[in-house]
Short mmCIF file of C-alpha atoms in Angstrom, two decimals:
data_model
loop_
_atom_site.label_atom_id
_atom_site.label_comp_id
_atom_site.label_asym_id
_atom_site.label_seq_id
_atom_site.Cartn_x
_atom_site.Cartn_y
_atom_site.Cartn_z
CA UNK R 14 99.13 109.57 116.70
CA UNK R 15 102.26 110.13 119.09
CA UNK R 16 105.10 110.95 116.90
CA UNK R 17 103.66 111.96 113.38
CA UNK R 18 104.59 115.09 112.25
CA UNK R 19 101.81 115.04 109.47
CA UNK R 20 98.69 112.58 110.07
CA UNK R 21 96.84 110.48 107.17
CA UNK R 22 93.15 111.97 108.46
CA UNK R 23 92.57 113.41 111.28
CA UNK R 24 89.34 114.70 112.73
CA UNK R 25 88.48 118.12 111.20
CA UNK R 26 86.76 119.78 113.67
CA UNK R 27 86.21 123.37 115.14
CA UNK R 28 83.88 125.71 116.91
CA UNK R 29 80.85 124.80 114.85
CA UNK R 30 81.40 121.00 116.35
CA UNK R 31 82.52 122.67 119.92
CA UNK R 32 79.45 124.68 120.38
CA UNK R 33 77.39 122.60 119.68
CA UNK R 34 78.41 119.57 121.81
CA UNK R 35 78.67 122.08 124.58
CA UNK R 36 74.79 122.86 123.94
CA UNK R 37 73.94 119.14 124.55
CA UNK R 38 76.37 118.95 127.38
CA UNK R 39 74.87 121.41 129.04
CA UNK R 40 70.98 120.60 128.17
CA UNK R 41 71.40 116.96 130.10
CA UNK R 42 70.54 115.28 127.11
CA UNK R 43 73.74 113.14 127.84
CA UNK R 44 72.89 109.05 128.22
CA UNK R 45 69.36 109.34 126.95
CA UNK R 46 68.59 109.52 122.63
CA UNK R 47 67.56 112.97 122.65
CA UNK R 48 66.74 115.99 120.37
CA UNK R 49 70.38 116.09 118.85
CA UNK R 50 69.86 112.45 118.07
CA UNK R 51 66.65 112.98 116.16
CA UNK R 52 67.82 116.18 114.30
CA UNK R 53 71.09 114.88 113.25
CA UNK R 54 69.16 111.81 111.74
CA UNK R 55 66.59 114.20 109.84
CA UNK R 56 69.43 116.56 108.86
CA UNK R 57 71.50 113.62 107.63
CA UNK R 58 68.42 112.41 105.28
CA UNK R 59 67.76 116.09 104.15
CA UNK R 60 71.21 115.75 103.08
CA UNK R 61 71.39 112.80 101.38
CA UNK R 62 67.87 112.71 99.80
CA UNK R 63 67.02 109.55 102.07
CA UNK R 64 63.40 109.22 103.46
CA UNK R 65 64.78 108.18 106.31
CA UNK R 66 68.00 107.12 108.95
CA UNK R 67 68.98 105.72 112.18
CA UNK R 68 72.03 107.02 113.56
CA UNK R 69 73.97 104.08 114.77
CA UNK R 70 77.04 103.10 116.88
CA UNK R 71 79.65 102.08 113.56
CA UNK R 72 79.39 101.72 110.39
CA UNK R 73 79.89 98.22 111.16
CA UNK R 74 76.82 98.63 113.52
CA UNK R 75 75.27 99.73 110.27
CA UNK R 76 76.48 96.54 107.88
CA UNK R 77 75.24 93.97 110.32
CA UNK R 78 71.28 95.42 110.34
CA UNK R 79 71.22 95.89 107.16
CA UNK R 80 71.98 92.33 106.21
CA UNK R 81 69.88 91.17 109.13
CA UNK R 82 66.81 93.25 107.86
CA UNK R 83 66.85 91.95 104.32
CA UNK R 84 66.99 88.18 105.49
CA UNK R 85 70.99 87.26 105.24
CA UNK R 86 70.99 84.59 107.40
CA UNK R 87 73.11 80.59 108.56
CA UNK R 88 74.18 79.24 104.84
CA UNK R 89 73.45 82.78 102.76
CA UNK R 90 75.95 83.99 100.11
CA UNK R 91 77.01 87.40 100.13
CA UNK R 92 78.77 89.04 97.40
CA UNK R 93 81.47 91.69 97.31
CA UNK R 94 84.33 92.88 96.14
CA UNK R 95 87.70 91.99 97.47
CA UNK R 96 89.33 95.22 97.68
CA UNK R 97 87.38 96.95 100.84
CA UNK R 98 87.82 97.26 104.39
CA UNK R 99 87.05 93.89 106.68
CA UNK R 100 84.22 95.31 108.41
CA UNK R 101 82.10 94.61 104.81
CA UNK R 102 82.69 91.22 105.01
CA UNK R 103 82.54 90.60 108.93
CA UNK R 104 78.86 91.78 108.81
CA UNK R 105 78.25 88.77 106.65
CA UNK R 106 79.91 86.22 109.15
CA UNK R 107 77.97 87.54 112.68
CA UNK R 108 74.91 86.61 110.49
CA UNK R 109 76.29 82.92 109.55
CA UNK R 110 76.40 83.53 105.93
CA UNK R 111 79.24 83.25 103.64
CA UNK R 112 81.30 86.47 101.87
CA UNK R 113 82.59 85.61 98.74
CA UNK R 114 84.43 87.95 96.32
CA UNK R 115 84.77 89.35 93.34
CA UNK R 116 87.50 91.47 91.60
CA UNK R 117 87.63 95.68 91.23
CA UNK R 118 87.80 97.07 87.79
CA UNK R 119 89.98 99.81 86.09
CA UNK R 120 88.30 102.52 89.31
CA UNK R 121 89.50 100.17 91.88
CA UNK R 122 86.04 99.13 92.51
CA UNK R 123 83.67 96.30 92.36
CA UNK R 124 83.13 95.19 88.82
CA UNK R 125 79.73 95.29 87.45
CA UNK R 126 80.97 92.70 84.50
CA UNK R 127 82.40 90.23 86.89
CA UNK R 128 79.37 91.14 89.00
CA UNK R 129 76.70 90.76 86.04
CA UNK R 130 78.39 86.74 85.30
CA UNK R 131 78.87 85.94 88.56
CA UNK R 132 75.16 86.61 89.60
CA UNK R 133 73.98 85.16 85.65
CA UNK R 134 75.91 81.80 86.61
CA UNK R 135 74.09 81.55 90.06
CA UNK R 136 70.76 82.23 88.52
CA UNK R 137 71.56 79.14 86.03
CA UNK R 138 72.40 77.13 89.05
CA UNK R 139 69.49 78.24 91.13
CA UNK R 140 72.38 79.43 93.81
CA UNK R 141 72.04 83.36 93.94
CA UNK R 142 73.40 85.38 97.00
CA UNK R 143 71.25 86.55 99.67
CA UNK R 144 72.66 89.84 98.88
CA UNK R 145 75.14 91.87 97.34
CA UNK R 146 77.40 94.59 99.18
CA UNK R 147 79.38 96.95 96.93
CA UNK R 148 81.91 99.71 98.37
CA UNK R 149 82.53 103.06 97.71
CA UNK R 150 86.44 103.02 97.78
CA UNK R 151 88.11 106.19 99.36
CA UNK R 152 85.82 108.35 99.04
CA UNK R 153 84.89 108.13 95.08
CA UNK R 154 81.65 106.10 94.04
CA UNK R 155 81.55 102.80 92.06
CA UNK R 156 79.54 102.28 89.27
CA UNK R 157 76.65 102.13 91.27
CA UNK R 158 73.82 102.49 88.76
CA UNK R 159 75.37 99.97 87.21
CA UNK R 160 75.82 97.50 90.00
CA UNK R 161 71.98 98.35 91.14
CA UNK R 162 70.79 97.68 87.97
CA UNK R 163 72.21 94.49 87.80
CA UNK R 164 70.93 93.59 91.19
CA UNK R 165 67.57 94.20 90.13
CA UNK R 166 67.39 92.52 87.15
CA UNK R 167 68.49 89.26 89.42
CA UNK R 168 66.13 90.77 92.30
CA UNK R 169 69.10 90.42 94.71
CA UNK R 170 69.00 92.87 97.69
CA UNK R 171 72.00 95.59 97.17
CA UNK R 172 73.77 97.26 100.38
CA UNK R 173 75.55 100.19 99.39
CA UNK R 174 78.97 100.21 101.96
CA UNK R 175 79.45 104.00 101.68
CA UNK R 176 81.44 103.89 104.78
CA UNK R 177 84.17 106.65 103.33
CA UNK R 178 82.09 108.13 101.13
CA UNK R 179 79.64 110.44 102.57
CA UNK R 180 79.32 114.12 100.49
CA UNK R 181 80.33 111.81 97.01
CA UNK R 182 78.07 112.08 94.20
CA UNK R 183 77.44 109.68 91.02
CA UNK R 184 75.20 111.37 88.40
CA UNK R 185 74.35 114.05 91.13
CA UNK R 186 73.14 111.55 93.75
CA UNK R 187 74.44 110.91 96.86
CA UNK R 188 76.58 107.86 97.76
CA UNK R 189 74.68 105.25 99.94
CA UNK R 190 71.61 106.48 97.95
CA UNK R 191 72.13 103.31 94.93
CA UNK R 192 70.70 100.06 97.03
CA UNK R 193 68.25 99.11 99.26
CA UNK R 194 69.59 99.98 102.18
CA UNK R 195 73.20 102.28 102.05
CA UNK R 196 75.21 102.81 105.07
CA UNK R 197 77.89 105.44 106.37
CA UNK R 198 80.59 105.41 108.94
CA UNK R 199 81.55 108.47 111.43
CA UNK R 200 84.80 107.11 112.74
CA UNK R 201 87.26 109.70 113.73
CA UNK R 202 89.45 109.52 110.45
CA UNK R 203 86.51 109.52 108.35
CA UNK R 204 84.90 112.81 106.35
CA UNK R 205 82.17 113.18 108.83
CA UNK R 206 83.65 111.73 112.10
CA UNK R 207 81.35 111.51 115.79
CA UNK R 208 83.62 110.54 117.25
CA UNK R 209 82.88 106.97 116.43
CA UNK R 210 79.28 106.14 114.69
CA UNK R 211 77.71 105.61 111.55
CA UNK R 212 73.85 105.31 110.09
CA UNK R 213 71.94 103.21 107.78
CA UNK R 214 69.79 104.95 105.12
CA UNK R 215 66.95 104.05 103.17
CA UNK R 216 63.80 105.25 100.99
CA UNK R 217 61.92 102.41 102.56
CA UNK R 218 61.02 104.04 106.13
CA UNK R 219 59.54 100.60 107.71
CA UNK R 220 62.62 98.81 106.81
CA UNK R 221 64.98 101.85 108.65
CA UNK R 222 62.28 101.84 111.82
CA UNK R 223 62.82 98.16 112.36
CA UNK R 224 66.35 98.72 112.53
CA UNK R 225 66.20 101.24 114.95
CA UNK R 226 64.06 98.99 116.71
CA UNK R 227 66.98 96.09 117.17
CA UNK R 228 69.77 98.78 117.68
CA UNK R 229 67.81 99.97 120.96
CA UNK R 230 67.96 95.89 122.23
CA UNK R 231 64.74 95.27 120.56
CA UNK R 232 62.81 96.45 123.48
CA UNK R 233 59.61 96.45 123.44
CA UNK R 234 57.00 99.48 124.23
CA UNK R 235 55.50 99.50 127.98
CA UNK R 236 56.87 100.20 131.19
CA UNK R 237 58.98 97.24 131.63
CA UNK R 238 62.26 95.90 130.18
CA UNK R 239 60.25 93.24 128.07
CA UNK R 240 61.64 91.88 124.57
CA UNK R 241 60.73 88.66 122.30
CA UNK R 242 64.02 88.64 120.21
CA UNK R 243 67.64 89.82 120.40
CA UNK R 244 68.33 93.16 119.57
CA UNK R 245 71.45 95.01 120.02
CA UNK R 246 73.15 97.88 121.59
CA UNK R 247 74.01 100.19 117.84
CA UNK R 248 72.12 103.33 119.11
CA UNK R 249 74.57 106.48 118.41
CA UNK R 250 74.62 108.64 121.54
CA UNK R 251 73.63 112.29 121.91
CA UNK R 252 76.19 113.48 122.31
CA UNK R 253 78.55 112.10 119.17
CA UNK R 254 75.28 113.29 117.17
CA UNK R 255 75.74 117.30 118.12
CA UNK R 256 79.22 116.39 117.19
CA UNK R 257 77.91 115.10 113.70
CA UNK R 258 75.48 118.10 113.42
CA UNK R 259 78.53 120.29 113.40
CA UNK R 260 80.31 118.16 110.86
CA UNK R 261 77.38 118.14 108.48
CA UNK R 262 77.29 121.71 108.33
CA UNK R 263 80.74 122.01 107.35
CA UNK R 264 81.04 119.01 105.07
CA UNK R 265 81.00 120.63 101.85
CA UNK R 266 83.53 123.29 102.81
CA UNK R 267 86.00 120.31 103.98
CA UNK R 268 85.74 118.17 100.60
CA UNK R 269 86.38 121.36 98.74
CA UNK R 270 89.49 121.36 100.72
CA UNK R 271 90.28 117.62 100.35
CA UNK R 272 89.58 118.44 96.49
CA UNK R 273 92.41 121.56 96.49
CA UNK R 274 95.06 118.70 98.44
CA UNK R 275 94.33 116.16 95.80
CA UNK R 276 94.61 118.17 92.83
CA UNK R 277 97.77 119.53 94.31
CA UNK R 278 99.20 116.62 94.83
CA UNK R 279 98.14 115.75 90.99
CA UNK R 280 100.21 118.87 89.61
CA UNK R 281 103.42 118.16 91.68
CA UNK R 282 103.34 114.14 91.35
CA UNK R 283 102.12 113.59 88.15
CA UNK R 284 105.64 115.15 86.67
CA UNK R 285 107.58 112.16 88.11
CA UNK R 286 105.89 109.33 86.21
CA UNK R 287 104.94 106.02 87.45
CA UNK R 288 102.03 107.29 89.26
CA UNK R 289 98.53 107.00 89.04
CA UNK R 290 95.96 108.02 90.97
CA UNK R 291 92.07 106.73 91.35
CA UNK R 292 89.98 106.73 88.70
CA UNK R 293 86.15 107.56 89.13
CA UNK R 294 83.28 107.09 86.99
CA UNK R 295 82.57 109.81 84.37
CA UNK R 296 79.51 111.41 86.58
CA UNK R 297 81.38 111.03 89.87
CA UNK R 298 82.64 113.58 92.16
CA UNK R 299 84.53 112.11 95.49
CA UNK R 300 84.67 113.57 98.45
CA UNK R 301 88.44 112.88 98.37
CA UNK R 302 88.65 111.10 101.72
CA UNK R 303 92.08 109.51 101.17
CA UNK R 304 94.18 110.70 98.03
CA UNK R 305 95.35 106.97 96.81
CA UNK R 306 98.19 106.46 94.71
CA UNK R 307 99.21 103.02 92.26
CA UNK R 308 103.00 103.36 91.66
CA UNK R 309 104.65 101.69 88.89
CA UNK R 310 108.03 100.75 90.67
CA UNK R 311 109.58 100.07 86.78
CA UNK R 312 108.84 103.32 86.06
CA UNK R 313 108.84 105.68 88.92
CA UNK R 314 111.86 103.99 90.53
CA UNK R 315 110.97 102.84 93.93
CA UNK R 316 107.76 101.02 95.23
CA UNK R 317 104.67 101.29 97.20
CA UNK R 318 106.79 100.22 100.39
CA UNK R 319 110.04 102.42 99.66
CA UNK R 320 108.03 105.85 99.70
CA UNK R 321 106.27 104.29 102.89
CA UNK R 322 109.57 103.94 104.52
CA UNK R 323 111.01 107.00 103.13
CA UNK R 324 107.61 109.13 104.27
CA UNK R 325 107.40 106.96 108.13
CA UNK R 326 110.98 107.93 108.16
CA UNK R 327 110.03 111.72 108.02
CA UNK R 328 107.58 111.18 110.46
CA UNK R 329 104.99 111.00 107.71
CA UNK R 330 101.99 108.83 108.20
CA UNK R 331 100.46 106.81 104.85
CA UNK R 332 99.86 103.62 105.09
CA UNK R 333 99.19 101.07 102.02
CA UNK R 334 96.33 99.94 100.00
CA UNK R 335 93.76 97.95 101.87
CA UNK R 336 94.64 93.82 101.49
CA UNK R 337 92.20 92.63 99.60
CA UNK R 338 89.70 90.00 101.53
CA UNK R 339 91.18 86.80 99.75
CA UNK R 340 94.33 87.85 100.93
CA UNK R 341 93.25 87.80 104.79
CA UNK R 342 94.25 84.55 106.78
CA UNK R 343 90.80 84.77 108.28
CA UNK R 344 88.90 84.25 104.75
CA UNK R 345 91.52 82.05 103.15
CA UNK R 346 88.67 79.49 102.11
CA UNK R 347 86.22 81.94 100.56
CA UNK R 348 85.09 81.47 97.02
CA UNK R 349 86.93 84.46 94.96
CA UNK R 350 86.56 85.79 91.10
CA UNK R 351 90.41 87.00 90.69
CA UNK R 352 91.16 89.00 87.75
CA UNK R 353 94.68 89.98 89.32
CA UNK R 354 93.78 93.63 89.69
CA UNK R 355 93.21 93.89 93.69
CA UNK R 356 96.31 91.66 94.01
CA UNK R 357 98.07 94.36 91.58
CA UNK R 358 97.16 97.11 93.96
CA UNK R 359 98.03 95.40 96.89
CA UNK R 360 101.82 95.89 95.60
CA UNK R 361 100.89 99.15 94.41
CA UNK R 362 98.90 101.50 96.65
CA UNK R 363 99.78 103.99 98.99
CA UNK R 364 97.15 106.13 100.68
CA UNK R 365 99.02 109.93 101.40
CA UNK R 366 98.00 112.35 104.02
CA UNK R 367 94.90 114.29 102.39
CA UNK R 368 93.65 116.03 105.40
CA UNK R 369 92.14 119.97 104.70
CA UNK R 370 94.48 121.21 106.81
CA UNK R 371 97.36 120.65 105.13
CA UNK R 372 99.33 123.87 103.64
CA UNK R 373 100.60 123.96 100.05
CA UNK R 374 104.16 123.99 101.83
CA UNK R 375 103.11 120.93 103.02
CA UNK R 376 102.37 119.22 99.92
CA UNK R 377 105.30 120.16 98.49
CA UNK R 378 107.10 118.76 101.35
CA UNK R 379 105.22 115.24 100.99
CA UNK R 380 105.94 115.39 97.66
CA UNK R 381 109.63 115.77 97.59
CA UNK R 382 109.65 112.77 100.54
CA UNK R 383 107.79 110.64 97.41
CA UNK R 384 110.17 111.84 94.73
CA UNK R 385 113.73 111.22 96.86
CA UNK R 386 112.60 107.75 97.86
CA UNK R 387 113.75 106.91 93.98
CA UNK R 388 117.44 107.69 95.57
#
């Protein structure tokens, strides 16, 4: 953070978040899961429309149960699309299974085509994935009734990676709400931050209680430390939950926000040509978690990395695109569907502060950064 005059999203948090924590300071409810725990968990599935969740260390955290709990295992396949954050494909690998990955379409996010063939040519083959993880990219929702359609007309389990999408909608429901199990992050950049954290969420309430039983080290009931597998240590602590309480009561009011810096941003940029923001599906409505732009260097007159340099060098943060998972040294040998479109992006993107606190003054500072970098 030291040195940025303007951050790409920082924690939004006030005396809603303050109080709160200070409650559960203050109650001794500090190493132990207590009520905060519980209540942010129930408050969390009231939200969403879950039947239930398990508050968890990561999102990460989050990823690796849920694969573990629908029986990814040594040898699996595990599809996905390229253009995510690693964490979606890393939960594959602590399991022993393979990710393998398949191109975004015209939204930026997994393909449902692409998906549908893939997952039609495995059936023929008798070779289908042990599962299927799909990401909500930035905030907006893919074409999730889509993708879990698909999945259950193959009867492969779908994880929803809502990670950066909690508060989105697709046709009025709530991202992380399409698969069988859907997970969300809390890391401190996120829309709902703890501090660190995330949850798993599901309708089926035996499949969430058994992975709240391995994020608590699997330990048994009784009055000794006593356990007959490996479990882990994922449980979210009590206090990063009061902090989450707080957040989830002002959610709402903060995506408005991220909505108003958006659509500013829209209005001023738009008038420049050669740059295109996210699409989402027709029913969506984001939570605007990072304001993403693809810029047509032809047209607009500079690249993706010129109006990085020409934003770092006013002490500007923005960063680019994520690198799609073919592109990472560390997956160079997995099996890939490559339409060119994630690879497009790549050269493309470039993610621009989008906090709620930003000023319209501020905006139109950002903004005239992006439009001098053609000079």
């Amino acid at each position: 953070m030291a040195g940025w005059k303007v951050l790409l999203s920082p924690p939004e948090v006030g005396p809603v978040e303050r109080e709160l924590l200070l409650e559960t300071f203050d109650s001794g409810w500090i190493a132990p899961a207590g009520p905060d725990l519980a209540a942010f968990e129930s408050e969390l599935a009231s939200y969403t429309g879950a039947a239930d969740v398990v508050a968890l260390s990561s999102g990460t955290a989050a990823l690796h149960l849920a694969l573990q709990v629908l029986g990814v295992g040594p040898g699996d396949d595990v599809l996905m699309p390229t253009l995510t954050f690693a964490a979606s494909a890393f939960a594959a690998t602590y399991l022993g299974a393979r990710p393998c990955f398949l191109d975004v379409d015209t939204t930026w996010q997994l393909d449902a085509a692409l998906l549908e063939d893939e997952l039609a040519g495995r059936a023929r083959e008798a070779r289908l994935p042990a599962a299927v993880v799909a990401v909500d990219l930035y905030g907006s929702v893919a074409a999730m009734d889509d993708i879990a359609a698909i999945c259950g007309r193959f009867e492969v389990p779908l994880v929803e990676d809502a990670a950066e999408a909690i508060g989105a909608r697709l046709g009025g429901i709530s991202a992380g709400r399409f698969g069988t199990v859907g997970i969300l992050s809390f890391n401190g950049n996120k829309m709902l931050t703890t501090g660190g954290g995330g949850a798993l969420l599901s309708d089926d309430a035996a499949l969430v209680e058994r992975c709240r039983f391995l994020s608590t080290q699997a330990r048994l009931p009784g009055l000794f430390y006593e356990h007959a597998e490996v479990g882990y240590n994922y449980r979210l602590g009590s206090l990063n939950a009061a902090v989450g309480r707080g957040q989830l009561r002002t959610l709402d009011a903060r995506i408005a926000e991220r909505a108003r810096v958006r659509a500013t941003y829209e209005a001023r940029l738009f008038q420049l040509g050669g740059i295109h923001f996210q699409p989402s599906p027709a029913t969506c409505t984001p939570n605007h978690w990072l304001t993403t732009v693809a810029i047509d260097a032809a047209v607009f007159g500079a690249g993706s990395p010129g109006v990085i340099d020409a934003l770092h060098a006013e002490q500007i943060e923005a960063r680019p695109g994520f690198k799609p998972m073919h592109r990472q040294p560390v997956f160079a040998d997995a099996p890939m569907r490559n339409t060119g479109r994630a690879d497009r992006l790549l050269a493309e993107c470039v993610s621009l502060p989008s906090s709620a606190f930003l000023t319209e003054s501020d905006i139109a500072w950002i903004c005239d950064v992006v439009a001098g970098a053609r000079h």
